[in-house]
Every structure is written in C-alpha cells, then in structure tokens.
Coordinates of C-alpha atoms and ligand atoms in Angstrom, one line a residue:
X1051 CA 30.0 -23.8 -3.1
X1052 CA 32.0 -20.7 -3.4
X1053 CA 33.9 -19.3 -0.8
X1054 CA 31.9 -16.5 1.3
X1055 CA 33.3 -16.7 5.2
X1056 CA 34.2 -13.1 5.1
X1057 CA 31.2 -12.2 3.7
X1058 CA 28.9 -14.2 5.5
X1059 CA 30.5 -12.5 8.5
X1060 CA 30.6 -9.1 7.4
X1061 CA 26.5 -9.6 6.3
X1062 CA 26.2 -11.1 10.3
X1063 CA 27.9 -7.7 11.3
X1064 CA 26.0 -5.5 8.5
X1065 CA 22.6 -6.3 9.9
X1066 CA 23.5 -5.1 13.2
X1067 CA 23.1 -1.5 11.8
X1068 CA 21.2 -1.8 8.7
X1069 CA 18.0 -2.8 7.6
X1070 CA 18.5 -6.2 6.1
X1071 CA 22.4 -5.5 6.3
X1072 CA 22.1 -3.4 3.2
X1073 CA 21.2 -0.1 1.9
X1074 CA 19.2 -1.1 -0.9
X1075 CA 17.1 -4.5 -0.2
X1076 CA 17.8 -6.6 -3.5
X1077 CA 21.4 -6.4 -2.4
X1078 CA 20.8 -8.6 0.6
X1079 CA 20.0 -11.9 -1.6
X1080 CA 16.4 -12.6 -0.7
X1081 CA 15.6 -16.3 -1.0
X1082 CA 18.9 -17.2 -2.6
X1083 CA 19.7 -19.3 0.5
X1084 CA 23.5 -17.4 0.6
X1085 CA 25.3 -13.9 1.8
X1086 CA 25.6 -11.3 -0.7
X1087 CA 29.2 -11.0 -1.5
X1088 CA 30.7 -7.9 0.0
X1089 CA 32.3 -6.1 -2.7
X1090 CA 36.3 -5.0 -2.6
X1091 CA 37.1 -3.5 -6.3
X1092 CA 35.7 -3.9 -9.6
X1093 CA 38.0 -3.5 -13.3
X1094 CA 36.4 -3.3 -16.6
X1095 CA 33.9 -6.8 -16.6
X1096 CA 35.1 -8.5 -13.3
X1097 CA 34.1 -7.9 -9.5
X1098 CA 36.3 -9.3 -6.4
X1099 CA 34.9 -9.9 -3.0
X1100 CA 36.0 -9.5 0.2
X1101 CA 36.8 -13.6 -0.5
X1102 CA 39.2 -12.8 -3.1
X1103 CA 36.7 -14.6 -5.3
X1104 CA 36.8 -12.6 -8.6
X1105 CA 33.3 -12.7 -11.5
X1106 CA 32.2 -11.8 -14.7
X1107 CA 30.0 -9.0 -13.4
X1108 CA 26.2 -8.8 -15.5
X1109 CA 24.8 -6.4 -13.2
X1110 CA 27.2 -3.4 -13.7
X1111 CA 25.9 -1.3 -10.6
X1112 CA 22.3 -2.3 -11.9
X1113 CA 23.0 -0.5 -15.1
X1114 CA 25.4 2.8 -14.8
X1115 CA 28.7 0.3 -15.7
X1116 CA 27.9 0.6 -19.4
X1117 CA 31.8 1.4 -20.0
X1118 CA 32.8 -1.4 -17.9
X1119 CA 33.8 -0.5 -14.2
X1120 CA 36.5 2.3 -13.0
X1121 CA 36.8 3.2 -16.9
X1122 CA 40.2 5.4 -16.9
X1123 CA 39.0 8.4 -18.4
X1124 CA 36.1 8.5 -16.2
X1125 CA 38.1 8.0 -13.2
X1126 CA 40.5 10.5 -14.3
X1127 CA 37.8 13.3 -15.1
X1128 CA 36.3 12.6 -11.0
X1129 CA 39.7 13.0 -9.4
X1130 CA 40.6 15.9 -11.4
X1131 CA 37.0 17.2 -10.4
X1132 CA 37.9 16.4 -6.9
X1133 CA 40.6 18.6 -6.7
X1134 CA 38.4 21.7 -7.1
X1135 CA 35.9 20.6 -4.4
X1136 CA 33.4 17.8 -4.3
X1137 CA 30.4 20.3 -3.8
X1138 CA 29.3 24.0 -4.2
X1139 CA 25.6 24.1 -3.7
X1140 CA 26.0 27.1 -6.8
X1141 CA 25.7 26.8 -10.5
X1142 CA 28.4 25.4 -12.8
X1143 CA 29.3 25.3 -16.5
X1144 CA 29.7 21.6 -16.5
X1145 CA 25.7 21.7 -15.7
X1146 CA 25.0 23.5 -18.7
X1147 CA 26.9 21.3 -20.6
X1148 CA 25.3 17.8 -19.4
X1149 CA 22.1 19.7 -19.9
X1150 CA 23.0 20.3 -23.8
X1151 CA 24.9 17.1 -24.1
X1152 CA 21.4 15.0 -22.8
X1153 CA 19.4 16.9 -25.1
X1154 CA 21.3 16.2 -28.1
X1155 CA 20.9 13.2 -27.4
X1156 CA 17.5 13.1 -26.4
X1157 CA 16.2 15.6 -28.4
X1158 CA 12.6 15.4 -26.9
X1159 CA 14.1 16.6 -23.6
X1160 CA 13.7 20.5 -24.4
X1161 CA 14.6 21.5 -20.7
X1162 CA 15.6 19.4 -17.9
X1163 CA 16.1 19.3 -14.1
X1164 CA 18.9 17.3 -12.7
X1165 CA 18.7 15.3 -9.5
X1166 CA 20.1 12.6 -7.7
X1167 CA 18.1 9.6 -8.2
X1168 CA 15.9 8.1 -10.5
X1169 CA 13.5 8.2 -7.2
X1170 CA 13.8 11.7 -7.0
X1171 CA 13.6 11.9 -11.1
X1172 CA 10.3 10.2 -11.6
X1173 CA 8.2 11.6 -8.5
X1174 CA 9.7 15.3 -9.2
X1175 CA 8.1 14.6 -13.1
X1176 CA 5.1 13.3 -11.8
X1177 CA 5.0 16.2 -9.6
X1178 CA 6.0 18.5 -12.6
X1179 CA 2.9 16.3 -14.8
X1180 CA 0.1 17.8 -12.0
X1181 CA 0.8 21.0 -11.7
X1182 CA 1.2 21.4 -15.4
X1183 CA -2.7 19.6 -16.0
X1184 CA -3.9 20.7 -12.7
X1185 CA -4.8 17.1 -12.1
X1186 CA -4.4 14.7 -9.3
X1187 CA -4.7 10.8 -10.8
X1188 CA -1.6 9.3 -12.4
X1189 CA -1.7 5.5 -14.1
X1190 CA 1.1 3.4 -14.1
X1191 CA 1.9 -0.6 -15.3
X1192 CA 2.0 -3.4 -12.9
X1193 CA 5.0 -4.8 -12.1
X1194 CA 6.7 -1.6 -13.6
X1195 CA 9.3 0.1 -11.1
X1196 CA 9.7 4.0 -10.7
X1197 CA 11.8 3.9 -7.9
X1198 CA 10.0 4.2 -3.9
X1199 CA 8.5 7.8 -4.2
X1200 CA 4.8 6.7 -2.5
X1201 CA 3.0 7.6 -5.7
X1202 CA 4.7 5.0 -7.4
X1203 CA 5.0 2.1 -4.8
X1204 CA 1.8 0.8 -5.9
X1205 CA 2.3 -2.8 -8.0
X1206 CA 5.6 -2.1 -8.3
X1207 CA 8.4 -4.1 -9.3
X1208 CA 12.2 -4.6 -8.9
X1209 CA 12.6 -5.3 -5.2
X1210 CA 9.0 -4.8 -4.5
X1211 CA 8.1 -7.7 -6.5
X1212 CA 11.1 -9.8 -5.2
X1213 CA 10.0 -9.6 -1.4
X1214 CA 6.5 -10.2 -2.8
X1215 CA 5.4 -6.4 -1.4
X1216 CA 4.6 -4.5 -4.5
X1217 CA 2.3 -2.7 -2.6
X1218 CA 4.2 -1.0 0.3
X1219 CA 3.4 -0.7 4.1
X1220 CA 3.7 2.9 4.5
X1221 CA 1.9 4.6 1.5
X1222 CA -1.4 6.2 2.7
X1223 CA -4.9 4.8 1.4
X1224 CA -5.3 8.4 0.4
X1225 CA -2.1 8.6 -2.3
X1226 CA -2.7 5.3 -3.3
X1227 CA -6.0 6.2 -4.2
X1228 CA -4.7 9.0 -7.4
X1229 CA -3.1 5.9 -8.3
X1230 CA -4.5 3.8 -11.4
X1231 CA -2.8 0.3 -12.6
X1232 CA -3.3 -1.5 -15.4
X1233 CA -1.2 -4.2 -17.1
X1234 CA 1.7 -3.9 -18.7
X1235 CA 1.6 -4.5 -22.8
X1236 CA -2.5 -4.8 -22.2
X1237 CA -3.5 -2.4 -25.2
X1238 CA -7.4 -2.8 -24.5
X1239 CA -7.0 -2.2 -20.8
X1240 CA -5.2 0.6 -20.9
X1241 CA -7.6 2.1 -23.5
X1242 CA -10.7 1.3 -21.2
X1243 CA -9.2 2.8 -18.2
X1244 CA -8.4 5.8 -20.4
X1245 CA -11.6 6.4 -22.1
X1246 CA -13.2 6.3 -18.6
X1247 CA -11.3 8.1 -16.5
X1248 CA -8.2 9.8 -19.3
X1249 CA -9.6 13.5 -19.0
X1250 CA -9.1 13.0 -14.8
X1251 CA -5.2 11.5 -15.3
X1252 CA -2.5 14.1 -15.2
X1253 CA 0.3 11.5 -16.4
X1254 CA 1.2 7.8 -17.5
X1255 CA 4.0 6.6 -16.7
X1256 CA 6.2 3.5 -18.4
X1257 CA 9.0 2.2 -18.7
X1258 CA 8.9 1.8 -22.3
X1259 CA 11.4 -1.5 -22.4
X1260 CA 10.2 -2.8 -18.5
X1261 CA 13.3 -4.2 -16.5
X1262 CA 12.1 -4.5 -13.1
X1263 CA 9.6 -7.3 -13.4
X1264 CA 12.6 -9.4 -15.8
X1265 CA 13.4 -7.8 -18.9
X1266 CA 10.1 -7.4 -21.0
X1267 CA 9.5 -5.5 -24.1
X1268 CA 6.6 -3.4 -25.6
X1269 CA 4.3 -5.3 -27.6
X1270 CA 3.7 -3.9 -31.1
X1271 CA 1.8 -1.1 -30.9
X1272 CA 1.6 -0.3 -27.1
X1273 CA 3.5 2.4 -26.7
X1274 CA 2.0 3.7 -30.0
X1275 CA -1.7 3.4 -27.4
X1276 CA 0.1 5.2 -24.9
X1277 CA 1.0 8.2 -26.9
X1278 CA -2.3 8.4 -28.7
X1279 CA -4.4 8.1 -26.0
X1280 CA -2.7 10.2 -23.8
X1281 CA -2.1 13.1 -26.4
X1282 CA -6.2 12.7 -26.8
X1283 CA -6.7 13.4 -23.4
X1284 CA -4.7 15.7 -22.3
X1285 CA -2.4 14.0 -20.2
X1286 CA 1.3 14.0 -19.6
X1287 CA 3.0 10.9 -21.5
X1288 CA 6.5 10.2 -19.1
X1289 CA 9.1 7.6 -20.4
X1290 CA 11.2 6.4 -17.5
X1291 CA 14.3 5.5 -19.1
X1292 CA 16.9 5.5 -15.7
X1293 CA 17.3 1.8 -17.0
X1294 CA 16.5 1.5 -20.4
X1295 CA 18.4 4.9 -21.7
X1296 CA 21.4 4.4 -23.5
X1297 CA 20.8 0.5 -23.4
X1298 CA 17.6 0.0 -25.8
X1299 CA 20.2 2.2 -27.7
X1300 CA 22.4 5.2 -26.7
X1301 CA 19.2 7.6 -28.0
X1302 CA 16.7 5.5 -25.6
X1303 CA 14.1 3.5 -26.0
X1304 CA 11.8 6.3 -27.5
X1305 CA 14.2 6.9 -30.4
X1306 CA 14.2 2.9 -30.5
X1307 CA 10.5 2.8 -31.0
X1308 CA 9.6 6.4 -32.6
X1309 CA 7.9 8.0 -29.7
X1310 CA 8.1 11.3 -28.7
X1311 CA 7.1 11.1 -25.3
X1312 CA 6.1 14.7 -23.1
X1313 CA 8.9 13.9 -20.4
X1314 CA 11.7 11.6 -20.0
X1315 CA 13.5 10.0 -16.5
X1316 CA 17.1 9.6 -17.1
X1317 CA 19.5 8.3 -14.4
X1318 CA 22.4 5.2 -13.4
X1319 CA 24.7 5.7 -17.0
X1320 CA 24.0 9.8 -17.1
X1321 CA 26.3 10.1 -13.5
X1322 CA 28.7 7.1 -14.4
X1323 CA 27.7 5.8 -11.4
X1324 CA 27.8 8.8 -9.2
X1325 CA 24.5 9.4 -7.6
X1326 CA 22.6 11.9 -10.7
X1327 CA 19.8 11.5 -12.3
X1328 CA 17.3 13.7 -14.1
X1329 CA 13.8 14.4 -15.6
X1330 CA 12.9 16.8 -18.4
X1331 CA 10.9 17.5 -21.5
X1332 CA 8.6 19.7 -23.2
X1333 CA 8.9 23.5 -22.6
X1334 CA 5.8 24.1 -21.4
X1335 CA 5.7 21.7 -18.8
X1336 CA 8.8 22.2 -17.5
X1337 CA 7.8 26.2 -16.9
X1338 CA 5.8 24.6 -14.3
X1339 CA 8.9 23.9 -12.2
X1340 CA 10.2 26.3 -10.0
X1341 CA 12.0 29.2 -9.8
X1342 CA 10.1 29.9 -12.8
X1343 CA 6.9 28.4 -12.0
X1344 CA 5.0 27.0 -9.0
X1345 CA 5.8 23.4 -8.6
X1346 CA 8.7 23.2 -6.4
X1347 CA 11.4 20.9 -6.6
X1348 CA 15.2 21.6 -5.4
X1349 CA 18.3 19.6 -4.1
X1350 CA 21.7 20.1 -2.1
X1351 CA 23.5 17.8 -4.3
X1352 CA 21.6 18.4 -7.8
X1353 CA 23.8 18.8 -10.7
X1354 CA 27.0 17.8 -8.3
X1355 CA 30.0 18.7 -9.7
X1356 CA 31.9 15.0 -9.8
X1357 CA 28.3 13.1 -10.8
X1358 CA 28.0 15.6 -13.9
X1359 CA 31.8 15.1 -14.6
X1360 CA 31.2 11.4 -14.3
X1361 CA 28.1 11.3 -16.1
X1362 CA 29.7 13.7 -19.2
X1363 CA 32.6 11.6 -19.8
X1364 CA 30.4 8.1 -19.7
X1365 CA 28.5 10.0 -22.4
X1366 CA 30.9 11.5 -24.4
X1367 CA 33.4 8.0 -24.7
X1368 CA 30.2 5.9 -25.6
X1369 CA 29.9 8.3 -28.3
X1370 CA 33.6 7.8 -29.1
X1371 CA 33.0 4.2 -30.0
X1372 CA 31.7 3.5 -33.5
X1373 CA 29.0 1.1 -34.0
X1374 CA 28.8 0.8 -30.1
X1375 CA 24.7 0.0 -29.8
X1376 CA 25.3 -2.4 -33.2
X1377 CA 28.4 -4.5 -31.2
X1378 CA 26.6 -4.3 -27.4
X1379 CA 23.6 -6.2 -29.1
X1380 CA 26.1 -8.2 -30.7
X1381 CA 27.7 -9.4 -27.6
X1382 CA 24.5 -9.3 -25.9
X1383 CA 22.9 -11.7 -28.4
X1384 CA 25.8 -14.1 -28.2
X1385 CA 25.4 -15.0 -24.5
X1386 CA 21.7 -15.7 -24.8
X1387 CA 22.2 -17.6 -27.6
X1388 CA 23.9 -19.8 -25.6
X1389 CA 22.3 -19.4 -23.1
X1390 CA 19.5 -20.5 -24.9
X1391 CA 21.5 -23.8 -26.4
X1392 CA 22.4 -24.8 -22.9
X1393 CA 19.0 -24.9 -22.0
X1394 CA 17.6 -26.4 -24.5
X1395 CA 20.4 -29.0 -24.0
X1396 CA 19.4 -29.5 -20.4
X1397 CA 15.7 -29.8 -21.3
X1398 CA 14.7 -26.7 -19.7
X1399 CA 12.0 -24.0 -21.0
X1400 CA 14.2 -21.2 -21.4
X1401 CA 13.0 -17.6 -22.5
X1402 CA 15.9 -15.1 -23.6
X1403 CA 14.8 -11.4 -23.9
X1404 CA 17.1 -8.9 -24.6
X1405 CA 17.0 -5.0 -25.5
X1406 CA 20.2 -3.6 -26.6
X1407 CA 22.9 -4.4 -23.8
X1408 CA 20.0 -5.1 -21.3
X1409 CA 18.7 -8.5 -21.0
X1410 CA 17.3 -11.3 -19.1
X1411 CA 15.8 -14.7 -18.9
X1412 CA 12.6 -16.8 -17.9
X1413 CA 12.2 -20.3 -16.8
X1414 CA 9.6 -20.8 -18.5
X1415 CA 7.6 -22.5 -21.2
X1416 CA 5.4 -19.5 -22.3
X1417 CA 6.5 -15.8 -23.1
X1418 CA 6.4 -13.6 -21.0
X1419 CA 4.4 -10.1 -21.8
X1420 CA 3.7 -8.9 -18.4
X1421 CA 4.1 -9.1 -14.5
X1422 CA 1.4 -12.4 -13.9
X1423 CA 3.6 -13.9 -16.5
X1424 CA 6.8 -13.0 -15.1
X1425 CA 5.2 -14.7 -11.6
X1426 CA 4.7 -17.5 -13.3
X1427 CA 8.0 -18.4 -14.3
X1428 CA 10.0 -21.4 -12.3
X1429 CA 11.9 -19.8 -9.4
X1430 CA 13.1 -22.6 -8.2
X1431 CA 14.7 -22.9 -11.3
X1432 CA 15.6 -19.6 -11.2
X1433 CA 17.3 -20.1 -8.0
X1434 CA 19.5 -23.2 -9.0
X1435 CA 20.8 -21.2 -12.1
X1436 CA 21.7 -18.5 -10.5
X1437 CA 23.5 -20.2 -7.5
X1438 CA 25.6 -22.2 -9.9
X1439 CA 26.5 -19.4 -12.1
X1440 CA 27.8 -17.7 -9.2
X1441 CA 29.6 -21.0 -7.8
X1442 CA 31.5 -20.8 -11.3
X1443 CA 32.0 -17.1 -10.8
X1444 CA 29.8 -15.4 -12.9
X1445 CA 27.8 -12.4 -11.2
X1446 CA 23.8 -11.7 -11.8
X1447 CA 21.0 -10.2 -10.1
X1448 CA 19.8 -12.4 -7.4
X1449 CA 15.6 -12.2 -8.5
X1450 CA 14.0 -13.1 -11.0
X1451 CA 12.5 -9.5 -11.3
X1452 CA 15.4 -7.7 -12.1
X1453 CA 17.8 -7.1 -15.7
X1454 CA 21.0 -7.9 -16.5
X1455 CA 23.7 -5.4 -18.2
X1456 CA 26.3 -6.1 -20.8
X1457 CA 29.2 -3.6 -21.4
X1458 CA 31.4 -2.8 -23.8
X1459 CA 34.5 -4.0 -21.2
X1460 CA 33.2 -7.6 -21.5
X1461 CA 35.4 -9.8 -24.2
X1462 CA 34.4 -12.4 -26.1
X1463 CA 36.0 -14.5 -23.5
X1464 CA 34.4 -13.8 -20.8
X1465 CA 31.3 -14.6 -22.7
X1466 CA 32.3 -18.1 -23.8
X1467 CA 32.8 -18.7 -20.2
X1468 CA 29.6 -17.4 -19.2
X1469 CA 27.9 -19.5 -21.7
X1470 CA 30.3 -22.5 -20.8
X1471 CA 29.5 -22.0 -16.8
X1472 CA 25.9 -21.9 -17.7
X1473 CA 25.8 -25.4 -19.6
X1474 CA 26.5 -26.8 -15.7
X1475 CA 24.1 -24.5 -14.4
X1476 CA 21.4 -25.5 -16.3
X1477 CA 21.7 -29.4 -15.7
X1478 CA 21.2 -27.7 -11.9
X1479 CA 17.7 -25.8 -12.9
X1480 CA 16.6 -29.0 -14.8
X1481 CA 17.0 -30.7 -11.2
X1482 CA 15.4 -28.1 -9.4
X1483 CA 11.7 -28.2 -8.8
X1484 CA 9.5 -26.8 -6.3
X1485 CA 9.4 -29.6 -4.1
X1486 CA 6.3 -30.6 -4.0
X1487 CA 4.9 -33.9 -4.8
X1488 CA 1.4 -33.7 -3.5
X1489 CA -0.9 -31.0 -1.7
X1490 CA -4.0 -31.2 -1.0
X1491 CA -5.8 -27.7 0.4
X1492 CA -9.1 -27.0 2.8
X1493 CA -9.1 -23.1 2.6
X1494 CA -12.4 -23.6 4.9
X1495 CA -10.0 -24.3 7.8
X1496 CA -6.8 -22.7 6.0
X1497 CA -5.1 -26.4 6.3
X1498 CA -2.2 -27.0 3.8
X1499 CA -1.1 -30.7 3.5
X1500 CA 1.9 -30.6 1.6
X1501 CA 4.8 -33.7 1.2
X1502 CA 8.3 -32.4 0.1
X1503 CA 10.7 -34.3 -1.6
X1504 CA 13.8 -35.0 0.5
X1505 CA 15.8 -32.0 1.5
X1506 CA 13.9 -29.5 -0.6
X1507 CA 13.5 -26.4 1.8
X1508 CA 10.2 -26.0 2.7
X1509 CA 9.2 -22.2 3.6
X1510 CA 11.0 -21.0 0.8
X1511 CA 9.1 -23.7 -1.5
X1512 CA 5.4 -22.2 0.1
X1513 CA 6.6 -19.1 0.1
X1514 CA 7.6 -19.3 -3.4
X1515 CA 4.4 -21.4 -4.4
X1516 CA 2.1 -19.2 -2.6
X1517 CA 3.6 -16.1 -4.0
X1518 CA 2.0 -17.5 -7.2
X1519 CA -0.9 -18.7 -6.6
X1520 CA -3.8 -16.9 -7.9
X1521 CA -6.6 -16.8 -6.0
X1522 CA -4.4 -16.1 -2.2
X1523 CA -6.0 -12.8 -1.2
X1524 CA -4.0 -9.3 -0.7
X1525 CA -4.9 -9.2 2.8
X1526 CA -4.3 -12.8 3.7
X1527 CA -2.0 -13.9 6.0
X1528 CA 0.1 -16.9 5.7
X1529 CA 1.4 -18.4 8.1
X1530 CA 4.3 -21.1 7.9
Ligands
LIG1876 P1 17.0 4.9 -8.1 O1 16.2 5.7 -7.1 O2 17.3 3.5 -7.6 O3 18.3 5.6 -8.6 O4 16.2 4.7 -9.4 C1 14.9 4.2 -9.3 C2 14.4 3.6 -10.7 C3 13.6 4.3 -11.5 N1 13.2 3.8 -12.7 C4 13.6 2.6 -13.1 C5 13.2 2.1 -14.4 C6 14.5 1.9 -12.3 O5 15.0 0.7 -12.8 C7 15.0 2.3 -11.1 C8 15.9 1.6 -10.2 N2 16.4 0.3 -10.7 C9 16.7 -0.6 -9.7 C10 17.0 -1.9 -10.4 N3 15.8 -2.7 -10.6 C11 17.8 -0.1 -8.8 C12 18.5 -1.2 -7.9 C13 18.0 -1.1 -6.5 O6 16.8 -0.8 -6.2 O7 18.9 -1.4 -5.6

C-alpha cells in the first residue's frame, strides 16, 4: 500500500480542530479504510502529498482544474492582481467584464450576480425564483446536489449521499416542507407532481448532466419535460451547472441539449479555482434582486478581484484552444474505453458514463438512470478499485457518488498509465465482494445473523449493505 505516515499523522492532528479533520467532508475518505492524502503542490495533471507520493490527478479540485493545475497564465494574472490588493469591497471593471465574458458564453444568462460558492449560487437563485413568482414550493431531483443551503439538503447527493445522510440533521420540518422530490430522469413523475401541484412551485431545479450521485446523464427527452412543463406553469426553470458548465461543453450543458433554461448556476472553472461562483438569467427575474428590487442578496467577497482575474483567464485560454471540447471528449473517451476493456477482462460489470471532460463509472451490471440505481451499484467493488488505483498513483474521488474531471494538462501518457494501473485494479474489484455468505433476518426482534468471509470488515460490509437495502426505514436505527 502506498505510503501515507505523514498523512495519516497530519489527519490524527487535523481532527483535533476540525470536523472530521477536513473542511469539506468527502475530503476525509469515508469508508475507504485509509487517510486522505494531505496535499503539498499540484502541476498541470499530477498531485504530490505530503509523502512525496506524486498522481495522475482525475478530480481537478472537484472540477475548477479544467486547464490542468497552477496553469502559468492563470497564476501570472493572480499575482499581478495581488499586487493591487486582494480585496476592495467596491466595484471593479474586471466584474463587468466576467459579467460580459459569461454571457457570451451563456447567452441565456441576460444578467447575473456573482458570488462565492455554488452554495451561495443556487440558494441566492432559488431565493431570486420566489420572490420573482411570489411562491414558496421548489422541486428538486433525488440524489441531485445543490450545494448545503437548507432548501436543498433534502435527498441530496455528493457527500450527502456518501455518508448515507441525504436528508440533513439540522434543516427544519418547516423548510423541508416547500420542498418537493421526485426522481431524477423520471419523465412521468415529474409530470404528475407538476400537474398537481406546478401552479404552487416557484422553481425546478437540475442539474441538467447530474454528477453528484456518479456521473448520470439526461434521458432523451427529460430536460425537454422540464422546460415544457415548467414554462406551462409558470415556474422558474434553474440549470445548476457549477459542475457540468464548460465540461458537458465550454457553452454548458443547456447549449449541449438545446435548452434555454430561466436561470443558470455557474461556479468551480468560472474562479479558476478561487472561491467565485454565480447565478443569473432572464431580465425580469433578475430585477427581483436587490438594489434594484426586493430580494436581497449581497457578499463581502462577491466579484473578488483575484477570483474574477482567475476565473477570466481560465475562460479566455480555454477559448484559446481550438477544438478543446472535441479533444477533452477525446481523451475522455480513451480512458473509459479502457477502462471498460479492463473490466471486461477481469469479468466485472462495468458501466462508463462520460459527459464532455466529466465522467465516471458504475459497478454494475445494469445502467444507471438515477440515484436507487446509483445505490445499487457494487461498493465493495468500488472500494477495491479505487484503493488500487491510488496504490499505483492514480488520484479519484473516494465515493461512488461523486465525478471525475479530465483536463486538457493530462497526456496521452498519463492515460495509458491510468488505463494500465486500472487492468490490476480491476482483478482487485473482481475479488472484492460484500462479504457475506449467508444472512438470515427476524425484523420482529431486529436480529441480523450474518457469517463473513474471512477478513472481510464487517461494519463497513452492513453498513454498506444496509445502506442499500430497500425496505430499512428513514427513521430506523441501526445498530452494529
Ligand atoms: P460549492 O458550494 O461546493 O462551491 O458548490 C456546491 C455545488 C452546487 N452544485 C453542484 C452541481 C455541485 O456539484 C456543487 C459542489 N460539488 C461538490 C462535488 N460533488 C463539491 C465538493 C465538496 O463538496 O467538497
């Protein structure tokens, strides 16, 4: 196994003064059975620890690295930024000009309001959505992830999903009541929930490519539902791109798919991974939003001067590059190809979705349209991938409910070694099982009889089993 003493140590000392020794909690490796490697530097594809152990990095900061880390002319543009002061609190010209620069891009972004997270960007448009309709409901998709604004922590995915809370402790009965879920890429759900109750919802939000329950596209013809029914009724169609912008392609995911959705959510790639983010779109809606109308919304740090920098030069060298979405999907589409052969070779299910230069994978036999699908997939499978790609340095998001990012900084190289370390890692997943050989259950007296296989570790097995079974009640506790 690779070599983590320093950070094993540094996560011992981390958790002294931090929640879960991080400051985000997919960080902190939860059921990967090892520490989260403490980050030193990062150049172009590769990360280096605190170990000195260097990686093909697939996460990318969860998205923003789309240049590949500490890009030259990015880091340039931040220090010479730096020079004239890191903050103002006043209003710049380099705002106006991310403001035109992400509406020529996106043209359906008419005026926009920048912020600092992609939290801040979807609960600010929600916010925006019902005082423009006067409304209070809101529907989202399950397993869908809008960041923790308390409105939105309801079925939620990314983290949420991973620590199996996608309902979080903390969010009153009475916010959680405005709202409505349905499943993601259900067409005749979402219709049903619309014609009953579409005249009361002030917006739906999506994330029109989903990459927080795994990476799981649209269906043919859902988003086309969402826009229809929505415009029928009045309400407030939001696209949260903060993940799928500039991936699906560098015009989004709703120039992707020809839809012109009300409002966007941008963030990660549009502050080059300074903290900015930003929600916007039609006119009208965004009069609501004060000083000019009555919503209120505001921030010390909005529109910072060395996150706009950041984000304008990310922007404006992707644009540089010709063919850029064409060769991302190229290099994307090599690694899960063989990704895909080394499975196959190993004799495990295997299922590759990719979007642009965001992707994932699914142990599992079936496709996966959905959160419950998404569930269902192998984790221990999951689990004895991942550890082994990282044992042979390769560097991916530690859950099963989370995307992976390709840049244009990765070579064909580091690719074929990718697909290379993942030929041994699969002949690890194809040896991985849950554990258990037989169980039998007496829910009357809440009596599990379970026999492991030798060594297999057995609260992360129940946990894991448990997590997916379907009939194990919200509000039940489970003791191991
Ligand atoms: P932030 O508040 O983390 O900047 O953005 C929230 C958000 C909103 N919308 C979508 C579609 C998102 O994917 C996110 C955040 N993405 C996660 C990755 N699944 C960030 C990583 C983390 O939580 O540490």
């Amino acid at each position: 196994m690779i070599d983590l003493q320093k950070s094993k140590a540094a996560f011992e000392e981390a958790r002294k003064f931090m929640p879960g020794g991080v400051n985000s909690p997919v960080r902190s490796y939860p059921h990967m059975g090892c520490p989260p490697p403490f980050i030193a530097s990062a150049k172009g594809s590769h990360i280096t620890d605190i170990d000195g152990n260097t990686y093909i990095d697939y996460v990318g900061s969860w998205g923003p690295m789309i240049l590949g880390h500490a890009h030259p002319a990015v880091i340039s543009a931040i220090c010479k930024a730096a020079e004239n002061s890191t903050s103002y609190g006043a209003p710049t010209l380099k705002e106006t000009e991310i403001a035109e620069l992400i509406h020529s891009v996106y043209p359906s972004i008419e005026k926009i309001r920048m912020v600092n997270s992609g939290t801040e960007a979807t609960m600010s448009a929600l916010r925006a959505a019902r005082g423009y309709t006067g409304r209070d409901k809101i529907l989202k998709f399950e397993g869908c992830y809008h960041g923790h604004g308390d409105s939105l922590l309801v079925k939620a995915g990314s983290g949420a999903a991973t620590f199996g809370k996608p309902d979080s402790a903390g969010v009153t009965k009475g916010t959680a009541k405005d709202t409505l879920v349905t499943p993601y890429n259900d067409i005749p759900a979402f219709k049903a929930i619309m014609d009953a109750e579409g005249d009361e919802i002030a917006a739906v939000i999506v994330e029109p490519v989903a990459g927080n329950m795994g990476c799981v596209l649209p269906v043919p013809g859902f988003l086309e539902a969402l826009r229809e029914e929505t415009a029928k009724h009045g309400t407030v169609l939001i696209f949260d791109e903060v993940m799928c912008g500039f991936r699906t392609s560098s015009h989004g995911a709703q120039s992707f798919y020809h839809i012109h959705p009300d409002m966007t959510c941008l963030g990660k790639i549009i502050g080059g991974g300074l903290p900015a983010a930003a929600y916007g779109g039609r006119k009208e809606i965004m009069a609501c939003i004060a000083p000019d109308g009555s919503v209120y919304q505001a921030g010390t740090l909005s529109g910072n001067p060395l996150a706009v920098t950041a984000g304008i030069e990310t922007i404006r060298q992707m644009m540089n590059i010709p063919d850029l979405d064409k060769k991302l999907a190229e290099k994307t589409s090599a690694l899960l190809e063989g990704w895909k052969e080394s499975a196959d070779k190993a004799g495990v299910p295997l299922i590759c979705h990719q979007s642009g230069s965001m992707f994932g994978i699914f142990f599992s036999e079936k496709d996966v349209l959905n959160y419950q699908d998404s569930c269902e997939a192998n984790a221990a499978q999951f689990k004895a991938w991942f550890l082994s790609m990282l044992d042979q340095h390769v560097y991916l998001a530690p859950s099963p409910f989370e995307t992976l990012f390709m840049s244009w900084a990765h070579t064909d190289e580091d690719i074929e070694r990718s697909i290379v370390a993942s030929r041994k890692a699969m002949e690890e997943a194809a040896k991985a099982t849950t554990g258990v050989k037989d169980a039998t259950v007496n829910f009357m007296t809440l009596k599990m009889n379970v026999e492991f296989e030798e060594g297999a570790d057995a609260k992360a097995v129940m946990q894991d089993v448990l997590k997916n079974c379907k009939k194990v009640e919200d509000d039940c506790e489970i003791f191991l």
